[in-house]
Short mmCIF file of C-alpha atoms in Angstrom, two decimals:
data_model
loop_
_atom_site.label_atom_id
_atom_site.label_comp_id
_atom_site.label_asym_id
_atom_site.label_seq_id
_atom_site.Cartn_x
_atom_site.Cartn_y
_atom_site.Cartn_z
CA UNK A 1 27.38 1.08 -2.70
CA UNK A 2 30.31 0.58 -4.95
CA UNK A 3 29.95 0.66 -8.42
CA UNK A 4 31.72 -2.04 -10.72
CA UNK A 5 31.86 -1.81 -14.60
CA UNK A 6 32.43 -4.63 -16.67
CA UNK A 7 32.61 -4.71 -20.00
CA UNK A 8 30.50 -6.94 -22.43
CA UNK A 9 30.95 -7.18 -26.53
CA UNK A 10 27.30 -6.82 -26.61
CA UNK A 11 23.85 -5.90 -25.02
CA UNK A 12 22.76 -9.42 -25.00
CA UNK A 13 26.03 -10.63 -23.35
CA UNK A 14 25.10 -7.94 -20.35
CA UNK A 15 22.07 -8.78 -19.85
CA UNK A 16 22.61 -12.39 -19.78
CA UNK A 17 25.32 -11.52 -16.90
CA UNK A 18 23.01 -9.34 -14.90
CA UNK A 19 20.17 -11.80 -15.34
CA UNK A 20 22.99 -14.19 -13.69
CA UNK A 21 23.58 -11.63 -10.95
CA UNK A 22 19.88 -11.96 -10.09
CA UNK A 23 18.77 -8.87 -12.57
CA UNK A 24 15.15 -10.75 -13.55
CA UNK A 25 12.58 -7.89 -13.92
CA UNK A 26 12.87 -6.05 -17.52
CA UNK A 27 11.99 -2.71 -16.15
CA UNK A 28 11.23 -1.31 -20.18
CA UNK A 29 8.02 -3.37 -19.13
CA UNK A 30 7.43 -1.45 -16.14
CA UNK A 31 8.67 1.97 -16.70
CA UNK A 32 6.20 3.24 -14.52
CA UNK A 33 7.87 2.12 -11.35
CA UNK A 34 11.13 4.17 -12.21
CA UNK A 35 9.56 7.45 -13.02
CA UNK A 36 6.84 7.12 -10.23
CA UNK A 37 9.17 6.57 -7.40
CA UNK A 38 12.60 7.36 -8.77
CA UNK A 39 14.26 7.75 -5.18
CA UNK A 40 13.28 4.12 -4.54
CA UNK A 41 15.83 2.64 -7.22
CA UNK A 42 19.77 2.89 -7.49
CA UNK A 43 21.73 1.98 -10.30
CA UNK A 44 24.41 -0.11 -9.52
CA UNK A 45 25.47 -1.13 -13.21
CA UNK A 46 25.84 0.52 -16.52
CA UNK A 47 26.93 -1.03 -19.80
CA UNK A 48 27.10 1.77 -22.62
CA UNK A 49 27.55 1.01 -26.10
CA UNK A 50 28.27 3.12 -28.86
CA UNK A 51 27.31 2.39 -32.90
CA UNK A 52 30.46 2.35 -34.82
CA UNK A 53 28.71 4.38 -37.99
CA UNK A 54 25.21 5.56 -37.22
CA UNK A 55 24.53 6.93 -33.81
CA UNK A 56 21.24 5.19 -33.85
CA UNK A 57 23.16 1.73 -32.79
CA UNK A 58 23.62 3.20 -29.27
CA UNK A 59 22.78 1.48 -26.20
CA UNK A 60 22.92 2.01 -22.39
CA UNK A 61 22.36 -0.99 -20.47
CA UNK A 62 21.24 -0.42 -16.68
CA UNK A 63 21.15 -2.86 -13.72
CA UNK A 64 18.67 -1.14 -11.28
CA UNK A 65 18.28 -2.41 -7.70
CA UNK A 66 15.24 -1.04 -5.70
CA UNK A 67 15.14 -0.49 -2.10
CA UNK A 68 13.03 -3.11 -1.43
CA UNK A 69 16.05 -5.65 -3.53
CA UNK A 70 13.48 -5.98 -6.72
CA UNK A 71 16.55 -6.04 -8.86
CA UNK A 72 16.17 -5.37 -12.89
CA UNK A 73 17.35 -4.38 -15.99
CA UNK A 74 16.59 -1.24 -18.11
CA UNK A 75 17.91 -0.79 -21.51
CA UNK A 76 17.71 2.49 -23.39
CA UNK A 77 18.10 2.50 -27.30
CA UNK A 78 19.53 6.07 -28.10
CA UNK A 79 19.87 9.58 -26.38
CA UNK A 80 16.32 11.17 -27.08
CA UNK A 81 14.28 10.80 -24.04
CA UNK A 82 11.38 12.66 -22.93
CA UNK A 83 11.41 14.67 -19.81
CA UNK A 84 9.07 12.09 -18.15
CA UNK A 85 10.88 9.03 -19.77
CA UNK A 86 12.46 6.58 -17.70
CA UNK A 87 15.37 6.95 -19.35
CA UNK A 88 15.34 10.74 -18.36
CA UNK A 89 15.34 9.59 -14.93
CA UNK A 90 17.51 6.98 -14.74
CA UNK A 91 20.55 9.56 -16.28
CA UNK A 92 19.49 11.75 -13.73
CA UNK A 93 19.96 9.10 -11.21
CA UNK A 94 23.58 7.80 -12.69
CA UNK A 95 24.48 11.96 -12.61
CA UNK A 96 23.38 12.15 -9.12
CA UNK A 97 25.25 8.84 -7.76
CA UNK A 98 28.03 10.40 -9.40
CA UNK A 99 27.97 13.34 -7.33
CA UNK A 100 28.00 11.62 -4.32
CA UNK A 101 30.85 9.68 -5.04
#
């Protein structure tokens, strides 16, 4: 699937648009499902924004489409992520569709 990136002055901006696109489950509510079955999800957006001062303002914004079309969001605060984290997995993911490309 093709990959589009848009680009939104804030987090609540993108998700508003992705919950537009159809983006309704808030996947930080059920991390489980990413990091129990990680080759069942794709991401097909990512917003990333960056603190203008303090590192701690970053953001990555994912749209995440499983393969059964449960579409969702996933938002991830900062950078430190736990091996196990979803976040952990979904980078892992956005390297891998990048390799593929």
């Amino acid at each position: 699937m093709e990959r589009q990136m848009y680009h939104y002055a804030t987090v609540s901006k993108a998700l508003d648009e992705l919950k537009e696109k159809g983006f309704a489950t808030d996947f930080n509510l059920q991390e489980d499902k990413i990091t129990d079955n990680p080759d069942n999800f794709e991401i097909v957006h990512i917003y990333r924004y960056e603190g203008e001062s303090d590192p701690g303002d970053e953001a990555t914004v994912y749209g995440i489409k499983s393969k059964g079309g449960e579409r969702g969001v996933f938002v991830a605060g900062d950078l430190s992520m736990g091996d196990e984290s979803a976040t952990h997995v979904l980078n892992n993911l956005s390297i891998r569709g990048r390799q593929d490309l």
